[in-house]
Amino acid sequence: MVSSPDGYGLIADAAIVIERGLIAWVGPSIDLPAAYQDLPTQDYDGRLVTPALIDCHTHIVHGGNRANEFEMRLNGKSYEEIARAGGGIVSTVTATRAAGEAQLLADALPRVDALIAQGAACIEVKSGYGLNLEAELKMLRVARAIETQRPIRVKTSFLAAHAVPAGTDADTYIDRVCIPALHAAHAEGLVDAVDGFCEGIAFNTAQIARVFDEAKALGLPVKLHAEQLSHIGGTALAAKYGAISADHVEYATADDAKALAQSGTIAVILPGAFYTIHETQAPPVQAFRDQGVPMAVATDWNPGSSPLGSILLAMNMACTLFRMTPAEALAGTTRNAAKALGLADCGEIRVGLRADLAIWDVGTPAELSYGIGITPLHARIFGGAK
Ligand code: DI6
Ligand code: FE
């Protein structure tokens, strides 16, 4: 699919030629060059073929879950009471530190399988529940190991600047833990991008800027959880550093949208967290459209604010909660999701890109966003292989 007036670039009766894992040709079947006509073929009976999906924002490597807190809240306990009793993000940090690499991997693989079953061929995985050097590196090693266990690509994001662990303050933590851990993780080849949580309850812009300066010095791209719960300038900071993505962005302004457009930063829309925490401020989708900021859509799959294991449901929520169009939602989990990960070799059906494809039992692309809890995947092709 390419950009076109229908928003999808649909080609009726199309053929796709795959050579050595890459797309060698795409177009109407009747135009198939003679040179390709004797290749072995697979007929998909007129089914819709899209780029395989990309979940560009997940925290699927983590210990334990927080269903108990969900239940406690619904039985009248406040978020604060739960946090004081050792719950919240601290409980996930405790569980993640306690788990060995094999256990963390075993816990993550069913989540990976759920995303593969929905046509995903590439996922991003963040650290951020270790909050000390050893545990942050452990999370990233597990994220890397996923690729050895499953037919999927994994891009890692170093997110030690996710929360301030007990017994220290944010500045000390950034200097003594986060930055040394970044150097160690990078030295081990574990970091594809550097992320942070810029929020009143986490890190301010000056603290994130220190982490981003280190990332830049190491030649690593940056991205940021920005303006999720309040407006404290994370989006402008992300734009200033030429971030590949600014994520959540519920409280971003029209000026922020302008800044993102200028820096070529992707806005990553995460409706699962909005839904789970009963947020009421929707991201400025129209401002992003007006300014030409490309939007991606992802699950934010994490045990606290977004226990959402469905990228198709994320697309549905982006449409219903934020009035994104089905074409925008599909671009958000393909073309723009690739850009949010700094990838230029996937996310579209175009000659020269990876043959990562999803084949669907639907009549129109809008059906992918329309269904709730429905997974109409017929087949997935990963790097040219079924
Ligand atoms: N934003 C969120 O909503 C989550 N992290 C983040 O940066 C919360 C993570 C959690 O509650 O475990
Ligand atoms: Fe997140």
Short mmCIF file of C-alpha atoms and ligand atoms in Angstrom, two decimals:
data_model
loop_
_atom_site.label_atom_id
_atom_site.label_comp_id
_atom_site.label_asym_id
_atom_site.label_seq_id
_atom_site.Cartn_x
_atom_site.Cartn_y
_atom_site.Cartn_z
CA MET A 1 0.00 0.00 0.00
CA VAL A 2 1.20 3.50 -0.80
CA SER A 3 -0.26 6.94 -0.11
CA SER A 4 -3.17 7.62 -2.44
CA PRO A 5 -6.53 9.34 -2.58
CA ASP A 6 -8.30 6.37 -0.95
CA GLY A 7 -5.93 6.67 2.00
CA TYR A 8 -4.75 3.11 1.52
CA GLY A 9 -3.33 2.79 -2.00
CA LEU A 10 -5.34 -0.38 -2.51
CA ILE A 11 -4.59 -2.36 -5.67
CA ALA A 12 -7.33 -4.74 -6.79
CA ASP A 13 -6.15 -8.14 -8.02
CA ALA A 14 -2.59 -7.42 -7.00
CA ALA A 15 0.52 -9.54 -7.20
CA ILE A 16 3.53 -9.23 -4.94
CA VAL A 17 6.86 -10.77 -5.91
CA ILE A 18 9.16 -11.75 -3.06
CA GLU A 19 12.86 -12.41 -3.63
CA ARG A 20 15.37 -13.15 -0.88
CA GLY A 21 12.95 -11.89 1.77
CA LEU A 22 12.34 -8.56 0.07
CA ILE A 23 9.53 -7.18 -2.07
CA ALA A 24 10.83 -7.33 -5.65
CA TRP A 25 7.69 -6.20 -7.44
CA VAL A 26 4.12 -5.12 -6.62
CA GLY A 27 1.26 -4.13 -8.89
CA PRO A 28 -1.85 -5.39 -10.67
CA SER A 29 -1.48 -9.09 -11.56
CA ILE A 30 -2.08 -8.40 -15.24
CA ASP A 31 1.04 -6.24 -15.28
CA LEU A 32 3.29 -8.91 -13.75
CA PRO A 33 6.53 -8.86 -15.77
CA ALA A 34 7.23 -11.98 -17.80
CA ALA A 35 10.43 -12.57 -15.85
CA TYR A 36 8.36 -13.36 -12.73
CA GLN A 37 5.62 -15.41 -14.35
CA ASP A 38 7.20 -18.81 -13.75
CA LEU A 39 7.87 -18.33 -10.04
CA PRO A 40 6.01 -20.56 -7.59
CA THR A 41 2.85 -18.74 -6.51
CA GLN A 42 0.52 -18.61 -3.54
CA ASP A 43 -3.03 -17.48 -4.25
CA TYR A 44 -4.79 -15.64 -1.43
CA ASP A 45 -8.20 -15.63 -3.16
CA GLY A 46 -8.64 -11.88 -3.28
CA ARG A 47 -7.92 -11.35 0.42
CA LEU A 48 -6.64 -8.02 1.71
CA VAL A 49 -2.86 -7.88 2.07
CA THR A 50 -1.30 -5.13 4.21
CA PRO A 51 2.16 -4.57 5.58
CA ALA A 52 2.58 -6.70 8.71
CA LEU A 53 1.70 -4.67 11.80
CA ILE A 54 4.30 -2.96 13.99
CA ASP A 55 3.69 -2.34 17.71
CA CYS A 56 6.05 0.58 18.26
CA HIS A 57 5.54 1.07 22.04
CA THR A 58 5.41 -1.82 24.50
CA HIS A 59 6.67 -2.78 27.95
CA ILE A 60 6.06 -6.51 27.45
CA VAL A 61 9.16 -7.60 29.37
CA HIS A 62 8.18 -7.27 33.04
CA GLY A 63 7.65 -9.44 36.10
CA GLY A 64 4.23 -10.19 37.56
CA ASN A 65 1.00 -8.36 36.87
CA ARG A 66 -1.19 -5.89 38.72
CA ALA A 67 -4.64 -7.43 38.40
CA ASN A 68 -4.85 -7.27 42.20
CA GLU A 69 -4.57 -3.48 42.08
CA PHE A 70 -7.22 -3.28 39.38
CA GLU A 71 -9.47 -5.30 41.67
CA MET A 72 -8.54 -3.27 44.78
CA ARG A 73 -9.39 -0.02 43.01
CA LEU A 74 -12.76 -1.41 41.98
CA ASN A 75 -13.34 -2.41 45.59
CA GLY A 76 -12.81 1.15 46.76
CA LYS A 77 -9.08 1.46 47.54
CA SER A 78 -7.41 4.58 46.23
CA TYR A 79 -4.37 4.60 43.97
CA GLU A 80 -2.43 6.23 46.82
CA GLU A 81 -3.39 3.60 49.38
CA ILE A 82 -2.27 0.93 46.95
CA ALA A 83 1.03 2.70 46.31
CA ARG A 84 1.66 3.06 50.07
CA ALA A 85 1.09 -0.67 50.44
CA GLY A 86 3.94 -1.33 47.97
CA GLY A 87 1.78 -1.41 44.87
CA GLY A 88 1.93 0.58 41.65
CA ILE A 89 5.03 0.69 39.52
CA VAL A 90 7.13 -0.28 42.58
CA SER A 91 5.45 -3.68 42.68
CA THR A 92 6.40 -4.32 39.04
CA VAL A 93 9.97 -3.23 39.77
CA THR A 94 10.11 -5.65 42.72
CA ALA A 95 8.76 -8.52 40.60
CA THR A 96 11.05 -7.70 37.66
CA ARG A 97 14.16 -7.52 39.84
CA ALA A 98 13.27 -10.83 41.48
CA ALA A 99 12.78 -12.71 38.20
CA GLY A 100 15.64 -14.38 36.34
CA GLU A 101 16.18 -13.86 32.62
CA ALA A 102 14.64 -17.23 31.76
CA GLN A 103 11.51 -16.43 33.76
CA LEU A 104 11.14 -12.95 32.25
CA LEU A 105 11.51 -14.43 28.78
CA ALA A 106 8.99 -17.18 29.50
CA ASP A 107 6.53 -14.52 30.72
CA ALA A 108 7.12 -12.31 27.67
CA LEU A 109 6.78 -14.96 24.95
CA PRO A 110 2.99 -15.47 25.26
CA ARG A 111 2.63 -11.71 24.86
CA VAL A 112 4.81 -11.85 21.76
CA ASP A 113 2.72 -14.74 20.46
CA ALA A 114 -0.47 -12.73 20.96
CA LEU A 115 0.96 -9.91 18.84
CA ILE A 116 2.21 -12.31 16.15
CA ALA A 117 -1.28 -13.85 16.03
CA GLN A 118 -2.55 -10.40 15.10
CA GLY A 119 -0.13 -10.00 12.22
CA ALA A 120 2.73 -8.18 13.95
CA ALA A 121 6.23 -8.63 12.52
CA CYS A 122 8.04 -6.00 14.54
CA ILE A 123 7.67 -4.80 18.12
CA GLU A 124 9.44 -2.31 20.31
CA VAL A 125 10.27 -3.37 23.88
CA LYS A 126 11.36 -1.03 26.66
CA SER A 127 13.33 -1.48 29.84
CA GLY A 128 12.26 0.66 32.79
CA TYR A 129 11.14 -1.79 35.49
CA GLY A 130 14.64 -2.57 36.69
CA LEU A 131 15.72 0.90 37.84
CA ASN A 132 19.21 -0.35 38.67
CA LEU A 133 22.02 -1.22 36.31
CA GLU A 134 21.78 -5.01 36.55
CA ALA A 135 18.00 -5.20 36.22
CA GLU A 136 17.80 -2.68 33.35
CA LEU A 137 20.39 -4.69 31.40
CA LYS A 138 18.59 -7.91 32.26
CA MET A 139 15.35 -6.58 30.77
CA LEU A 140 17.12 -5.53 27.58
CA ARG A 141 18.89 -8.89 27.22
CA VAL A 142 15.50 -10.59 27.50
CA ALA A 143 14.05 -8.23 24.89
CA ARG A 144 16.93 -9.14 22.53
CA ALA A 145 16.42 -12.85 23.25
CA ILE A 146 12.85 -12.70 21.95
CA GLU A 147 14.22 -12.56 18.40
CA THR A 148 16.02 -15.85 18.94
CA GLN A 149 12.80 -17.54 20.07
CA ARG A 150 10.19 -16.18 17.70
CA PRO A 151 9.94 -14.99 14.06
CA ILE A 152 9.67 -11.30 14.91
CA ARG A 153 11.93 -8.25 14.95
CA VAL A 154 12.51 -6.47 18.25
CA LYS A 155 13.71 -2.90 18.67
CA THR A 156 14.79 -2.01 22.19
CA SER A 157 14.39 1.26 24.05
CA PHE A 158 16.42 2.07 27.16
CA LEU A 159 13.91 3.52 29.65
CA ALA A 160 15.76 3.65 32.98
CA ALA A 161 14.36 7.20 33.32
CA HIS A 162 10.90 5.70 33.93
CA ALA A 163 10.46 6.16 37.68
CA VAL A 164 12.50 7.22 40.68
CA PRO A 165 13.22 4.16 42.83
CA ALA A 166 12.68 4.33 46.58
CA GLY A 167 15.55 5.67 48.67
CA THR A 168 16.95 8.21 46.19
CA ASP A 169 15.98 11.41 44.39
CA ALA A 170 15.53 12.00 40.67
CA ASP A 171 18.77 13.94 40.10
CA THR A 172 20.93 11.47 41.98
CA TYR A 173 19.25 8.58 40.19
CA ILE A 174 19.87 10.11 36.74
CA ASP A 175 23.56 10.72 37.48
CA ARG A 176 24.45 7.61 39.47
CA VAL A 177 22.21 4.96 37.91
CA CYS A 178 20.53 5.96 34.67
CA ILE A 179 23.51 7.40 32.80
CA PRO A 180 26.03 4.71 33.85
CA ALA A 181 23.46 2.03 32.98
CA LEU A 182 22.98 3.61 29.54
CA HIS A 183 26.70 3.40 28.84
CA ALA A 184 26.84 -0.21 30.02
CA ALA A 185 23.78 -1.23 28.02
CA HIS A 186 25.09 0.49 24.90
CA ALA A 187 28.48 -1.16 25.30
CA GLU A 188 26.67 -4.52 25.28
CA GLY A 189 24.78 -3.59 22.09
CA LEU A 190 21.45 -3.64 23.88
CA VAL A 191 20.10 -0.20 23.01
CA ASP A 192 18.37 0.84 19.79
CA ALA A 193 16.86 4.05 21.21
CA VAL A 194 16.73 6.01 24.47
CA ASP A 195 13.38 6.84 26.07
CA GLY A 196 12.22 8.64 29.22
CA PHE A 197 9.08 9.43 31.20
CA CYS A 198 8.82 13.21 31.33
CA GLU A 199 6.10 13.81 33.91
CA GLY A 200 5.42 15.44 37.27
CA ILE A 201 5.53 12.00 38.93
CA ALA A 202 8.73 11.00 37.10
CA PHE A 203 11.42 13.25 35.53
CA ASN A 204 11.43 16.91 34.50
CA THR A 205 12.72 18.27 31.22
CA ALA A 206 16.14 19.21 32.62
CA GLN A 207 16.67 15.66 33.90
CA ILE A 208 15.53 14.10 30.62
CA ALA A 209 17.79 16.52 28.71
CA ARG A 210 20.79 15.12 30.60
CA VAL A 211 19.88 11.61 29.49
CA PHE A 212 19.27 12.77 25.91
CA ASP A 213 22.66 14.52 25.82
CA GLU A 214 24.31 11.20 26.68
CA ALA A 215 22.22 9.41 24.06
CA LYS A 216 23.23 11.92 21.40
CA ALA A 217 26.89 11.58 22.36
CA LEU A 218 26.54 7.81 21.85
CA GLY A 219 24.80 8.35 18.49
CA LEU A 220 21.52 6.84 19.71
CA PRO A 221 18.08 8.11 18.65
CA VAL A 222 15.77 9.40 21.37
CA LYS A 223 12.03 9.19 22.02
CA LEU A 224 9.92 10.32 24.97
CA HIS A 225 6.79 9.64 27.03
CA ALA A 226 5.58 13.23 26.88
CA GLU A 227 2.55 15.15 28.10
CA GLN A 228 0.66 12.01 29.21
CA LEU A 229 -0.84 13.33 32.45
CA SER A 230 0.06 17.02 32.37
CA HIS A 231 1.84 19.57 30.21
CA ILE A 232 5.42 20.06 31.37
CA GLY A 233 7.28 20.62 28.10
CA GLY A 234 8.30 17.09 27.13
CA THR A 235 7.01 17.42 23.59
CA ALA A 236 8.98 20.61 22.93
CA LEU A 237 12.04 18.91 24.42
CA ALA A 238 11.55 15.86 22.19
CA ALA A 239 11.28 18.16 19.15
CA LYS A 240 14.37 20.10 20.19
CA TYR A 241 16.38 16.86 20.29
CA GLY A 242 14.95 15.63 16.97
CA ALA A 243 13.31 12.66 18.71
CA ILE A 244 12.00 9.89 16.47
CA SER A 245 8.77 9.87 18.49
CA ALA A 246 6.83 11.66 21.21
CA ASP A 247 4.46 9.21 22.86
CA HIS A 248 1.06 9.63 24.61
CA VAL A 249 0.92 13.44 24.03
CA GLU A 250 -2.63 13.81 25.43
CA TYR A 251 -1.76 17.24 26.86
CA ALA A 252 0.26 18.45 23.85
CA THR A 253 -0.79 21.81 22.39
CA ALA A 254 -1.09 23.16 18.84
CA ASP A 255 2.35 24.76 19.33
CA ASP A 256 3.73 21.36 20.31
CA ALA A 257 2.24 19.91 17.13
CA LYS A 258 4.04 22.59 15.11
CA ALA A 259 7.32 21.76 16.83
CA LEU A 260 6.87 18.03 16.13
CA ALA A 261 6.16 18.76 12.48
CA GLN A 262 9.34 20.81 12.21
CA SER A 263 11.48 18.15 13.83
CA GLY A 264 9.93 15.29 11.86
CA THR A 265 8.92 13.57 15.11
CA ILE A 266 6.14 10.96 15.03
CA ALA A 267 3.28 11.36 17.54
CA VAL A 268 2.57 7.92 19.04
CA ILE A 269 -1.06 7.61 20.11
CA LEU A 270 -1.67 5.17 22.99
CA PRO A 271 -5.40 4.77 23.63
CA GLY A 272 -4.96 1.77 25.95
CA ALA A 273 -3.48 3.92 28.72
CA PHE A 274 -6.07 6.67 28.17
CA TYR A 275 -8.80 4.07 28.56
CA THR A 276 -7.32 2.24 31.54
CA ILE A 277 -6.61 5.26 33.71
CA HIS A 278 -9.92 6.98 32.81
CA GLU A 279 -8.08 9.90 31.23
CA THR A 280 -10.37 12.57 29.82
CA GLN A 281 -7.92 14.72 27.84
CA ALA A 282 -7.66 13.31 24.31
CA PRO A 283 -4.52 13.93 22.24
CA PRO A 284 -4.79 16.82 19.74
CA VAL A 285 -5.32 14.62 16.71
CA GLN A 286 -6.72 17.44 14.59
CA ALA A 287 -3.71 19.66 15.36
CA PHE A 288 -1.40 16.80 14.36
CA ARG A 289 -3.35 16.43 11.11
CA ASP A 290 -3.33 20.19 10.45
CA GLN A 291 0.42 20.39 11.01
CA GLY A 292 1.18 17.20 9.10
CA VAL A 293 2.56 15.31 12.11
CA PRO A 294 2.50 11.59 11.25
CA MET A 295 0.65 9.57 13.90
CA ALA A 296 1.50 6.04 15.00
CA VAL A 297 -0.75 3.84 17.16
CA ALA A 298 0.53 1.27 19.68
CA THR A 299 -0.57 -0.85 22.63
CA ASP A 300 1.73 0.56 25.37
CA TRP A 301 1.29 -2.99 26.74
CA ASN A 302 2.34 -2.70 30.40
CA PRO A 303 1.04 -4.16 33.66
CA GLY A 304 -0.10 -0.85 35.16
CA SER A 305 -1.65 1.72 32.85
CA SER A 306 -2.25 -0.37 29.73
CA PRO A 307 -2.66 -4.14 30.07
CA LEU A 308 -3.68 -4.16 26.40
CA GLY A 309 -2.54 -7.17 24.42
CA SER A 310 -4.22 -6.30 21.14
CA ILE A 311 -2.85 -3.97 18.51
CA LEU A 312 -6.08 -4.29 16.55
CA LEU A 313 -8.01 -3.12 19.61
CA ALA A 314 -5.57 -0.20 19.93
CA MET A 315 -6.54 0.73 16.35
CA ASN A 316 -10.23 0.47 17.19
CA MET A 317 -9.77 2.62 20.31
CA ALA A 318 -7.77 5.23 18.37
CA CYS A 319 -10.74 5.53 16.02
CA THR A 320 -13.55 5.46 18.56
CA LEU A 321 -11.92 7.41 21.41
CA PHE A 322 -9.86 9.88 19.36
CA ARG A 323 -11.72 10.01 16.04
CA MET A 324 -8.76 8.84 14.04
CA THR A 325 -9.85 7.38 10.70
CA PRO A 326 -9.37 3.66 9.96
CA ALA A 327 -6.82 4.69 7.30
CA GLU A 328 -4.91 6.71 9.91
CA ALA A 329 -5.08 3.83 12.38
CA LEU A 330 -3.65 1.41 9.80
CA ALA A 331 -0.91 3.86 8.79
CA GLY A 332 -0.32 4.19 12.55
CA THR A 333 0.50 0.52 12.97
CA THR A 334 2.45 0.18 9.72
CA ARG A 335 4.14 3.07 7.91
CA ASN A 336 4.24 5.55 10.80
CA ALA A 337 5.06 2.91 13.40
CA ALA A 338 8.16 2.05 11.34
CA LYS A 339 9.15 5.70 11.36
CA ALA A 340 8.59 5.91 15.12
CA LEU A 341 11.25 3.20 15.41
CA GLY A 342 13.59 4.84 12.90
CA LEU A 343 13.06 1.96 10.44
CA ALA A 344 13.09 2.60 6.70
CA ASP A 345 12.93 -1.04 5.56
CA CYS A 346 9.38 -2.03 6.57
CA GLY A 347 5.88 -0.66 7.14
CA GLU A 348 4.81 -0.41 3.50
CA ILE A 349 4.40 -2.73 0.54
CA ARG A 350 7.04 -1.23 -1.68
CA VAL A 351 9.87 -2.60 -3.82
CA GLY A 352 13.04 -3.04 -1.79
CA LEU A 353 11.36 -3.27 1.61
CA ARG A 354 11.18 -6.41 3.75
CA ALA A 355 8.44 -8.83 2.77
CA ASP A 356 6.64 -8.54 6.12
CA LEU A 357 2.99 -8.94 5.20
CA ALA A 358 -0.36 -9.66 6.82
CA ILE A 359 -3.15 -11.37 4.89
CA TRP A 360 -6.62 -10.76 6.27
CA ASP A 361 -10.06 -12.34 6.10
CA VAL A 362 -11.78 -9.01 5.58
CA GLY A 363 -13.47 -7.27 2.69
CA THR A 364 -12.17 -3.76 3.38
CA PRO A 365 -9.27 -2.29 5.38
CA ALA A 366 -11.73 -0.42 7.63
CA GLU A 367 -12.78 -3.80 9.07
CA LEU A 368 -9.39 -4.06 10.79
CA SER A 369 -10.26 -1.08 13.02
CA TYR A 370 -14.00 -1.69 13.16
CA GLY A 371 -14.08 -5.06 14.92
CA ILE A 372 -13.76 -5.24 18.70
CA GLY A 373 -12.01 -8.34 19.99
CA ILE A 374 -11.91 -9.89 16.54
CA THR A 375 -8.70 -11.14 14.93
CA PRO A 376 -9.30 -11.73 11.22
CA LEU A 377 -5.70 -12.71 10.40
CA HIS A 378 -5.48 -15.36 7.68
CA ALA A 379 -1.69 -15.59 7.40
CA ARG A 380 1.46 -13.65 8.17
CA ILE A 381 4.62 -13.50 6.08
CA PHE A 382 7.82 -12.61 7.91
CA GLY A 383 10.88 -11.73 5.87
CA GLY A 384 9.35 -13.57 2.92
CA ALA A 385 8.64 -16.74 4.94
CA LYS A 386 5.34 -18.11 6.14
N1 DI6 B 1 3.48 5.78 31.29
C1 DI6 B 1 2.58 4.95 31.77
O1 DI6 B 1 1.41 5.08 31.69
C2 DI6 B 1 3.29 3.82 32.32
N2 DI6 B 1 4.65 4.18 32.18
C3 DI6 B 1 4.70 5.31 31.55
O2 DI6 B 1 5.75 5.83 31.26
C4 DI6 B 1 2.92 3.38 33.70
C5 DI6 B 1 3.66 2.13 33.98
C6 DI6 B 1 3.12 1.38 35.14
O3 DI6 B 1 2.17 1.82 35.81
O4 DI6 B 1 3.66 0.29 35.37
FE FE B 2 4.76 3.49 27.86
#
